[in-house]
Short mmCIF file of C-alpha atoms in Angstrom, two decimals:
data_model
loop_
_atom_site.label_atom_id
_atom_site.label_comp_id
_atom_site.label_asym_id
_atom_site.label_seq_id
_atom_site.Cartn_x
_atom_site.Cartn_y
_atom_site.Cartn_z
CA MET A 48 -129.72 5.70 -68.74
CA PHE A 49 -129.63 1.70 -68.45
CA ARG A 50 -128.40 -0.80 -66.24
CA THR A 51 -128.29 -4.74 -66.11
CA THR A 52 -129.76 -6.64 -63.84
CA ALA A 53 -126.63 -8.30 -62.39
CA ILE A 54 -125.06 -4.95 -61.67
CA LEU A 55 -128.03 -3.59 -59.57
CA GLY A 56 -128.18 -6.94 -57.81
CA VAL A 57 -125.24 -5.75 -55.91
CA VAL A 58 -126.91 -2.62 -54.83
CA ALA A 59 -130.08 -4.28 -53.71
CA ILE A 60 -127.83 -6.66 -51.62
CA ALA A 61 -125.90 -3.75 -50.13
CA ALA A 62 -129.10 -1.81 -49.44
CA LEU A 63 -131.01 -4.77 -47.10
CA PRO A 64 -132.49 -3.62 -44.04
CA THR A 65 -130.13 -4.64 -41.22
CA CYS A 66 -133.17 -6.84 -39.70
CA ALA A 67 -133.40 -8.96 -42.96
CA SER A 68 -130.99 -11.21 -44.87
CA ALA A 69 -130.94 -11.42 -48.47
CA HIS A 70 -132.71 -14.58 -48.93
CA GLU A 71 -135.67 -12.98 -47.04
CA VAL A 72 -135.88 -10.16 -49.07
CA LEU A 73 -137.27 -9.83 -52.58
CA SER A 74 -135.86 -7.04 -55.09
CA LEU A 75 -137.73 -5.45 -57.65
CA VAL A 76 -134.69 -5.95 -59.69
CA ASP A 77 -135.89 -9.66 -60.25
CA PHE A 78 -139.06 -8.56 -61.84
CA LEU A 79 -137.34 -5.86 -64.22
CA PRO A 80 -136.39 -6.71 -67.89
CA ALA A 81 -132.64 -7.36 -68.41
CA LEU A 82 -131.60 -4.16 -69.56
CA TYR A 83 -133.74 -1.38 -67.93
CA ALA A 84 -133.67 2.44 -67.41
CA THR A 85 -132.80 3.90 -64.59
CA ASP A 86 -133.86 7.49 -65.04
CA GLY A 87 -137.68 7.15 -65.26
CA SER A 88 -137.63 7.37 -69.09
CA VAL A 89 -139.62 4.01 -69.08
CA SER A 90 -142.32 3.19 -67.06
CA TYR A 91 -142.28 -0.01 -64.85
CA GLN A 92 -145.34 0.42 -62.99
CA HIS A 93 -146.64 -2.97 -64.03
CA GLU A 94 -143.64 -4.67 -62.99
CA ILE A 95 -143.79 -2.82 -59.65
CA GLN A 96 -147.11 -4.01 -59.03
CA ARG A 97 -146.10 -7.65 -60.10
CA ALA A 98 -143.37 -7.37 -57.53
CA VAL A 99 -145.60 -5.87 -54.46
CA ASP A 100 -148.23 -8.92 -55.04
CA ALA A 101 -145.52 -11.40 -55.04
CA ALA A 102 -143.79 -10.13 -51.90
CA ALA A 103 -147.15 -9.59 -50.10
CA GLU A 104 -148.43 -12.99 -51.12
CA GLU A 105 -145.17 -14.59 -49.56
CA ARG A 106 -145.13 -12.12 -46.53
CA ARG A 107 -141.53 -10.94 -47.50
CA PRO A 108 -140.08 -7.36 -47.54
CA LEU A 109 -139.67 -6.04 -50.96
CA LEU A 110 -136.66 -3.61 -51.80
CA ILE A 111 -137.05 -1.07 -54.32
CA PRO A 112 -133.60 -0.18 -55.58
CA PRO A 113 -132.81 3.79 -55.67
CA LEU A 114 -133.79 4.58 -59.12
CA VAL A 115 -135.99 7.00 -60.61
CA TYR A 116 -139.59 5.07 -61.52
CA ARG A 117 -142.10 6.95 -63.74
CA VAL A 118 -145.61 6.19 -62.25
CA ASP A 119 -149.29 7.66 -63.33
CA GLU A 120 -152.16 8.45 -60.99
CA THR A 121 -153.72 4.92 -61.45
CA GLY A 122 -151.21 3.95 -58.55
CA ILE A 123 -149.54 0.94 -57.02
CA GLN A 124 -152.15 -1.12 -54.92
CA LEU A 125 -150.72 -2.09 -51.79
CA ARG A 126 -151.81 -5.65 -50.47
CA SER A 127 -152.10 -7.01 -46.76
CA GLY A 128 -148.65 -7.67 -45.58
CA THR A 129 -146.83 -5.06 -47.90
CA MET A 130 -143.55 -4.37 -46.55
CA LEU A 131 -141.55 -1.79 -48.96
CA SER A 132 -137.91 -0.37 -48.45
CA MET A 133 -137.66 2.58 -50.78
CA TYR A 134 -134.80 4.32 -49.65
CA GLY A 135 -133.34 6.64 -52.34
CA ALA A 136 -135.99 5.72 -55.02
CA GLN A 137 -138.13 8.21 -56.66
CA PHE A 138 -141.49 8.03 -57.97
CA LEU A 139 -142.19 10.54 -60.51
CA LEU A 140 -145.47 11.89 -61.73
CA ASP A 141 -145.03 13.94 -64.96
CA GLU A 142 -146.63 17.19 -66.13
CA ARG A 143 -149.21 15.19 -68.16
CA ARG A 144 -151.30 13.82 -65.23
CA ARG A 145 -155.23 14.86 -65.79
CA ARG A 146 -157.14 12.58 -63.54
CA ASP A 147 -157.61 12.02 -59.89
CA GLY A 148 -155.58 9.46 -58.15
CA ALA A 149 -152.67 8.37 -55.90
CA VAL A 150 -148.98 6.89 -56.04
CA PHE A 151 -150.03 4.47 -53.60
CA VAL A 152 -153.12 2.99 -52.56
CA ALA A 153 -154.04 0.78 -49.27
CA ASP A 154 -157.83 -0.17 -49.68
CA GLY A 155 -159.15 -2.44 -46.90
CA VAL A 156 -155.75 -3.80 -46.07
CA THR A 157 -153.79 -4.77 -42.80
CA ASP A 158 -150.01 -4.69 -41.96
CA VAL A 159 -148.57 -2.63 -44.58
CA THR A 160 -145.26 -0.79 -44.01
CA LEU A 161 -143.57 1.70 -46.20
CA ASN A 162 -140.19 3.04 -45.36
CA GLY A 163 -138.25 5.75 -47.45
CA GLY A 164 -138.77 7.03 -50.86
CA GLU A 165 -139.46 10.18 -52.71
CA ILE A 166 -142.88 11.10 -54.44
CA ALA A 167 -142.67 13.82 -56.93
CA GLY A 168 -145.12 15.63 -58.60
CA ARG A 169 -146.03 18.62 -60.84
CA ASN A 170 -149.04 20.16 -59.50
CA ASP A 171 -147.47 23.49 -61.20
CA ALA A 172 -148.56 21.89 -64.45
CA TRP A 173 -151.60 19.89 -63.58
CA PRO A 174 -154.93 21.61 -64.44
CA ASP A 175 -157.29 22.67 -61.33
CA GLY A 176 -159.46 19.82 -59.96
CA VAL A 177 -156.80 17.26 -60.82
CA ASN A 178 -156.26 15.78 -57.27
CA ILE A 179 -153.54 13.43 -56.83
CA ARG A 180 -152.23 11.79 -53.48
CA GLY A 181 -149.12 10.46 -52.32
CA ILE A 182 -150.21 7.62 -50.37
CA HIS A 183 -154.14 6.92 -49.94
CA VAL A 184 -155.41 4.71 -47.43
CA ARG A 185 -159.02 3.91 -47.36
CA GLY A 186 -161.52 1.50 -46.32
CA ALA A 187 -161.22 -1.10 -43.12
CA SER A 188 -157.59 -0.81 -43.07
CA ALA A 189 -155.50 -1.34 -39.93
CA ARG A 190 -151.63 -1.69 -38.60
CA ILE A 191 -150.56 0.95 -41.31
CA ARG A 192 -146.76 2.13 -41.00
CA ILE A 193 -145.47 4.95 -42.76
CA ARG A 194 -141.82 6.38 -42.26
CA ASP A 195 -139.16 8.44 -43.92
CA VAL A 196 -140.97 9.37 -46.97
CA TRP A 197 -140.33 12.64 -48.74
CA ILE A 198 -143.48 13.73 -50.82
CA HIS A 199 -143.68 17.33 -52.61
CA ASP A 200 -145.44 18.92 -55.52
CA LEU A 201 -148.73 17.32 -55.43
CA SER A 202 -152.58 18.52 -55.63
CA SER A 203 -154.18 16.51 -52.88
CA ASN A 204 -152.84 15.21 -49.82
CA GLY A 205 -149.28 13.90 -49.20
CA VAL A 206 -150.82 11.13 -46.93
CA GLY A 207 -154.53 10.86 -46.82
CA VAL A 208 -156.20 8.20 -44.51
CA PHE A 209 -159.87 8.00 -44.89
CA GLY A 210 -162.21 5.53 -43.06
CA SER A 211 -165.99 6.02 -42.23
CA GLU A 212 -168.20 6.28 -39.24
CA ASP A 213 -169.16 2.72 -39.49
CA SER A 214 -165.55 1.38 -40.41
CA PRO A 215 -162.77 3.40 -39.26
CA VAL A 216 -159.20 3.01 -40.06
CA ARG A 217 -157.35 1.62 -36.98
CA ASP A 218 -153.55 2.03 -35.88
CA VAL A 219 -151.70 4.06 -38.10
CA THR A 220 -148.37 5.61 -37.46
CA ILE A 221 -146.78 8.43 -39.84
CA SER A 222 -143.31 9.52 -38.43
CA ASP A 223 -140.39 11.11 -39.85
CA ALA A 224 -141.85 12.17 -43.19
CA VAL A 225 -141.30 15.46 -45.04
CA ILE A 226 -144.12 16.64 -47.05
CA GLU A 227 -143.96 20.04 -48.98
CA ASN A 228 -145.94 22.15 -51.55
CA CYS A 229 -148.90 19.70 -51.72
CA CYS A 230 -153.06 19.91 -51.50
CA ASN A 231 -155.78 21.72 -53.54
CA ARG A 232 -155.66 25.71 -53.60
CA TYR A 233 -157.87 27.04 -50.78
CA PRO A 234 -158.41 30.72 -51.18
CA ASP A 235 -157.75 33.02 -48.16
CA TYR A 236 -161.31 34.07 -46.76
CA LEU A 237 -160.63 38.09 -47.49
CA SER A 238 -158.83 37.41 -50.86
CA SER A 239 -160.37 37.46 -54.45
CA GLU A 240 -158.92 34.02 -55.19
CA THR A 241 -161.45 31.66 -56.69
CA TRP A 242 -162.23 28.09 -55.42
CA GLU A 243 -160.58 25.27 -57.43
CA GLU A 244 -163.44 23.57 -59.03
CA GLY A 245 -163.60 19.77 -58.81
CA SER A 246 -161.56 19.80 -55.36
CA THR A 247 -163.16 18.72 -52.04
CA ARG A 248 -162.16 19.36 -48.28
CA GLU A 249 -160.69 15.75 -48.43
CA ASP A 250 -157.76 17.27 -50.60
CA GLN A 251 -156.92 19.67 -47.79
CA GLY A 252 -154.18 18.89 -45.62
CA LEU A 253 -150.57 17.65 -46.18
CA VAL A 254 -151.55 14.82 -43.56
CA ALA A 255 -155.11 14.19 -43.60
CA CYS A 256 -156.97 11.46 -41.26
CA TYR A 257 -160.96 11.08 -41.35
CA TYR A 258 -162.30 8.59 -39.10
CA VAL A 259 -158.92 7.12 -37.89
CA ASP A 260 -158.63 5.30 -34.57
CA ASP A 261 -155.74 4.84 -32.52
CA PHE A 262 -153.03 6.77 -34.51
CA THR A 263 -149.49 8.75 -34.26
CA VAL A 264 -147.98 11.40 -36.35
CA ARG A 265 -144.63 12.02 -35.02
CA GLY A 266 -141.56 13.88 -36.29
CA CYS A 267 -142.62 15.12 -39.57
CA ARG A 268 -141.82 18.16 -41.26
CA LEU A 269 -144.97 19.54 -43.17
CA GLU A 270 -144.45 22.74 -45.11
CA GLY A 271 -145.79 24.91 -47.59
CA SER A 272 -149.26 23.34 -47.98
CA ARG A 273 -151.52 25.03 -50.74
CA SER A 274 -154.31 24.82 -48.16
CA ASP A 275 -153.97 23.31 -44.43
CA GLY A 276 -151.15 22.00 -42.93
CA THR A 277 -152.91 19.09 -41.52
CA HIS A 278 -156.64 18.07 -40.95
CA PHE A 279 -157.80 15.61 -38.54
CA TYR A 280 -161.77 14.60 -38.68
CA HIS A 281 -163.69 12.43 -36.35
CA CYS A 282 -160.59 10.83 -35.05
CA ARG A 283 -159.94 9.05 -31.88
CA ARG A 284 -157.20 8.40 -29.44
CA GLY A 285 -154.26 9.91 -31.21
CA GLN A 286 -150.89 11.59 -30.67
CA ILE A 287 -149.51 14.35 -33.01
CA ILE A 288 -145.95 14.86 -31.43
CA GLY A 289 -142.96 16.67 -32.31
CA ASN A 290 -144.14 17.74 -35.78
CA ARG A 291 -142.81 21.28 -37.53
CA ILE A 292 -145.84 22.50 -39.60
CA TYR A 293 -144.78 25.67 -41.36
CA ARG A 294 -145.88 28.11 -44.09
CA ALA A 295 -149.32 26.65 -44.92
CA LYS A 296 -151.60 28.70 -46.98
CA MET A 297 -154.17 28.36 -44.43
CA GLY A 298 -154.53 26.56 -40.96
CA GLY A 299 -151.61 24.41 -39.59
CA TYR A 300 -152.91 22.34 -36.78
CA PHE A 301 -156.50 21.25 -37.14
CA LEU A 302 -158.65 19.16 -35.05
CA GLU A 303 -162.63 18.89 -36.05
CA SER A 304 -164.73 16.46 -34.24
CA CYS A 305 -161.99 14.49 -32.53
CA ASP A 306 -161.79 12.77 -29.38
CA GLU A 307 -159.00 11.95 -26.92
CA VAL A 308 -156.34 13.61 -29.20
CA ILE A 309 -153.21 14.85 -27.72
CA GLY A 310 -150.84 17.41 -29.46
CA THR A 311 -147.38 17.96 -27.82
CA ALA A 312 -143.96 19.51 -28.91
CA ASN A 313 -145.16 20.47 -32.03
CA ILE A 314 -143.92 24.01 -33.80
CA MET A 315 -146.40 25.83 -35.89
CA ARG A 316 -145.00 28.95 -37.59
CA GLU A 317 -146.25 31.28 -40.17
CA ASN A 318 -149.20 29.41 -41.27
CA GLY A 319 -151.60 31.79 -43.32
CA SER A 320 -154.82 31.52 -41.25
CA ARG A 321 -154.97 29.90 -37.70
CA GLY A 322 -151.97 28.21 -36.19
CA THR A 323 -154.04 25.64 -34.15
CA THR A 324 -157.81 25.09 -34.67
CA ILE A 325 -159.73 22.54 -32.27
CA GLU A 326 -163.47 22.76 -32.89
CA ARG A 327 -166.77 21.36 -33.73
CA GLY A 328 -167.33 19.02 -30.73
CA SER A 329 -163.82 17.74 -30.10
CA ARG A 330 -163.69 16.17 -26.56
CA ASN A 331 -160.99 15.58 -23.95
CA CYS A 332 -158.36 17.13 -26.35
CA VAL A 333 -154.76 18.26 -24.97
CA PHE A 334 -152.73 20.57 -26.32
CA THR A 335 -149.44 21.19 -24.33
CA GLY A 336 -146.02 22.08 -24.78
CA ASN A 337 -146.45 23.42 -28.27
CA THR A 338 -145.03 26.64 -30.02
CA VAL A 339 -147.37 28.60 -32.43
CA ALA A 340 -145.87 31.90 -33.79
CA GLN A 341 -146.63 34.38 -36.60
CA SER A 342 -149.87 32.74 -37.59
CA GLY A 343 -152.16 34.88 -39.99
CA ARG A 344 -154.91 34.70 -37.56
CA GLU A 345 -155.32 33.36 -34.11
CA GLY A 346 -152.46 31.06 -32.74
CA LEU A 347 -155.38 28.98 -31.19
CA TRP A 348 -159.06 29.07 -32.09
CA ALA A 349 -161.25 26.73 -29.87
CA PRO A 350 -164.85 26.72 -30.08
CA ASP A 351 -167.78 24.24 -29.28
CA CYS A 352 -165.40 21.67 -27.32
CA VAL A 353 -165.85 19.72 -24.24
CA GLY A 354 -162.66 18.81 -21.82
CA MET A 355 -160.15 20.88 -23.54
CA VAL A 356 -156.51 21.34 -21.99
CA VAL A 357 -154.28 24.23 -23.23
CA THR A 358 -151.07 24.13 -20.95
CA SER A 359 -147.44 24.99 -21.28
CA ASN A 360 -147.55 26.47 -24.59
CA VAL A 361 -146.08 29.67 -26.30
CA PHE A 362 -148.10 31.69 -28.19
CA GLU A 363 -145.99 34.57 -30.18
CA LEU A 364 -147.30 37.39 -32.25
CA ASN A 365 -150.05 35.63 -33.77
CA GLY A 366 -152.91 37.28 -35.64
CA ARG A 367 -150.55 39.08 -38.20
CA LYS A 368 -153.79 39.67 -40.71
CA PRO A 369 -155.90 42.41 -40.08
CA ASN A 370 -159.71 41.51 -38.81
CA GLY A 371 -162.43 41.56 -41.41
CA ALA A 372 -165.43 44.01 -41.71
CA GLU A 373 -167.90 41.88 -40.25
CA PRO A 374 -168.46 41.18 -36.75
CA HIS A 375 -167.99 37.41 -37.10
CA GLN A 376 -164.35 38.25 -38.79
CA VAL A 377 -162.42 39.37 -35.27
CA TRP A 378 -159.83 36.80 -35.44
CA ASN A 379 -156.55 38.11 -34.37
CA ALA A 380 -156.15 37.43 -30.68
CA ASN A 381 -153.56 34.94 -29.85
CA VAL A 382 -156.34 32.73 -28.21
CA THR A 383 -159.90 32.61 -29.05
CA ILE A 384 -162.54 30.71 -27.22
CA ASN A 385 -166.19 31.05 -28.29
CA GLN A 386 -169.06 29.44 -30.03
CA ALA A 387 -168.99 29.14 -33.86
CA ARG A 388 -172.10 30.54 -35.81
CA HIS A 389 -172.55 27.00 -37.34
CA ASP A 390 -171.55 24.14 -35.48
CA PRO A 391 -172.97 20.71 -36.87
CA SER A 392 -172.16 18.87 -33.66
CA ASP A 393 -174.15 21.23 -31.66
CA SER A 394 -171.59 21.21 -28.75
CA PRO A 395 -171.29 23.53 -25.79
CA THR A 396 -168.30 25.11 -25.08
CA ALA A 397 -167.19 23.71 -21.57
CA ASP A 398 -164.56 22.61 -19.08
CA TYR A 399 -161.35 24.38 -20.56
CA LEU A 400 -158.28 24.67 -18.68
CA VAL A 401 -155.93 27.26 -20.27
CA ALA A 402 -152.80 27.79 -18.00
CA ASP A 403 -149.21 28.38 -17.80
CA ASN A 404 -148.82 29.15 -21.15
CA ILE A 405 -146.62 32.40 -22.44
CA ILE A 406 -148.57 34.63 -24.52
CA ARG A 407 -146.83 37.79 -26.32
CA THR A 408 -148.96 40.04 -28.12
CA SER A 409 -148.66 43.03 -30.25
CA ASP A 410 -150.65 46.31 -30.15
CA ALA A 411 -152.25 45.54 -33.48
CA GLN A 412 -153.95 42.27 -32.19
CA VAL A 413 -157.32 42.60 -30.17
CA ALA A 414 -156.22 40.70 -27.00
CA ALA A 415 -154.15 38.09 -25.81
CA ILE A 416 -156.97 35.93 -24.90
CA ARG A 417 -160.50 36.37 -26.12
CA VAL A 418 -163.30 34.72 -24.49
CA ASP A 419 -166.87 35.34 -25.89
CA ALA A 420 -168.97 33.31 -23.68
CA GLY A 421 -172.18 32.30 -25.25
CA GLU A 422 -175.26 30.77 -23.63
CA ASP A 423 -173.77 27.28 -23.98
CA THR A 424 -170.51 28.27 -22.36
CA SER A 425 -169.56 27.12 -19.21
CA GLY A 426 -166.60 26.26 -17.06
CA ILE A 427 -163.67 28.11 -18.73
CA VAL A 428 -160.59 28.61 -16.24
CA ILE A 429 -157.77 30.84 -17.42
CA ARG A 430 -154.83 30.98 -14.74
CA GLY A 431 -151.10 31.19 -14.50
CA ASN A 432 -150.50 32.32 -17.66
CA VAL A 433 -147.38 34.70 -18.46
CA LEU A 434 -148.61 37.61 -20.68
CA ARG A 435 -146.15 40.00 -22.53
CA GLY A 436 -145.80 42.18 -25.49
CA GLU A 437 -148.04 45.38 -25.98
CA ASN A 438 -151.48 43.95 -25.58
CA ARG A 439 -151.80 41.83 -22.17
CA THR A 440 -155.69 42.00 -22.29
CA ILE A 441 -157.90 39.29 -21.22
CA LEU A 442 -160.98 40.20 -23.02
CA VAL A 443 -164.03 38.30 -21.72
CA SER A 444 -167.48 39.17 -23.10
CA GLY A 445 -170.96 37.57 -23.84
CA PRO A 446 -174.15 36.49 -21.56
CA ARG A 447 -172.15 33.77 -19.74
CA ARG A 448 -169.20 35.64 -19.02
CA GLY A 449 -169.53 34.98 -15.39
CA ASP A 450 -168.65 31.01 -16.11
CA VAL A 451 -165.26 32.18 -17.07
CA THR A 452 -162.69 32.24 -14.20
CA THR A 453 -159.32 34.06 -14.63
CA ALA A 454 -156.70 33.83 -11.89
CA ALA A 455 -152.98 34.76 -11.19
CA ASN A 456 -152.29 35.63 -14.75
CA ASP A 457 -148.79 37.68 -14.78
CA ALA A 458 -149.12 41.14 -16.06
CA ALA A 459 -152.67 40.37 -17.72
CA ILE A 460 -155.18 43.16 -18.07
CA LEU A 461 -158.68 41.79 -17.50
CA THR A 462 -161.48 43.42 -19.46
CA ALA A 463 -165.04 42.29 -19.17
CA THR A 464 -167.42 43.82 -21.80
CA PRO A 465 -171.29 43.66 -21.76
CA PRO A 466 -173.05 40.66 -23.35
CA THR A 467 -172.94 40.67 -27.28
CA THR A 468 -176.08 40.46 -29.11
CA ALA A 469 -176.87 37.69 -31.96
CA ALA A 470 -176.32 40.27 -34.61
CA GLN A 471 -172.86 41.28 -32.89
CA ASP A 472 -171.56 37.84 -32.51
CA PRO A 473 -168.20 37.65 -33.30
CA ALA A 474 -167.93 33.58 -33.44
CA SER A 475 -167.13 32.43 -36.90
CA ASP A 476 -167.60 28.92 -38.68
CA GLU A 477 -164.58 29.46 -40.67
CA GLN A 478 -161.42 27.54 -40.12
#
């Protein structure tokens, strides 16, 4: 299907943002040939790149009209000052992709805004180890805004933001995104599946943030990940608010070695492993007002953290999968607090407040709340929780079980067991 520039010019003007007049906004139409395909049968990736470069240089918004655009994994390079309005536009990666890459790449840039648009892949046709992201932010980037995107069927992250310890990405907001059926394939711990060669941890997570400071992920639906729903690694001062994280192959909400991250008003349902993991030296993190239900393993696994607040959540019938045969594979409580076998942060498990939660547990689960208080455990307070279902046990074990305080938990059955030996330690280092 082909269309003339003059006809689409009318569409472009009609689709301008209300905050910008026609003369302020560049349109991709001005960079396309006079007669252009509208159905993705012809690639205009070169023309799109020219338009992005021109708009960024002039600090003007760029309108990408609602057409189908065929792109490849070499990607469109975003520049500092890029502002794209892409509502109704579809960026299509075909089944012939054979290399790693991304559709949009922001490398060491500032003041980038992406609004709208669909990125569609073919992970059903790509070979294992081909890792393609939707939006890839890296380097010393800052002030990044991503909103209203729909990203699906890719083989790496929908949105991946990757800084470094020396040069974190700063000030990132991802909002109102829908990301479905992306990421590499991650085998369940007890399955006979094989790992996908050529992929790495960075390919896990529909939204993945590594070394990101001052961030917000808000109002997104993240569904059907082939690995984890999210992964936040060494991130600081963040808010994860009002998201729906459903049916990931493995975990849902995942913080690793993060500081001062608040998660609230999120819903995690039917994720294949842990609904929520907060671990490996995370400090001063708050998890409040969330619903975690029907996870394959714990609703919350929280080892090796300091200053953890877990309040006013609903944990309902998590731990659907059976425990494994090994002592460290006891993972079907609604909430588990312990020390992992392998913790690179070498952090204690200290100063937790678990309060005012509603916890519904079945008789197939080992406990409503399980605390294995190892030698580096202290200051664990569990109070005011409402326990319902067939199993209302708070199970406390380990040599430092005296550092666990329980009080005023409605309908709770407190069970304190003898200290576990190192050989029996049920802690797990797996997410």
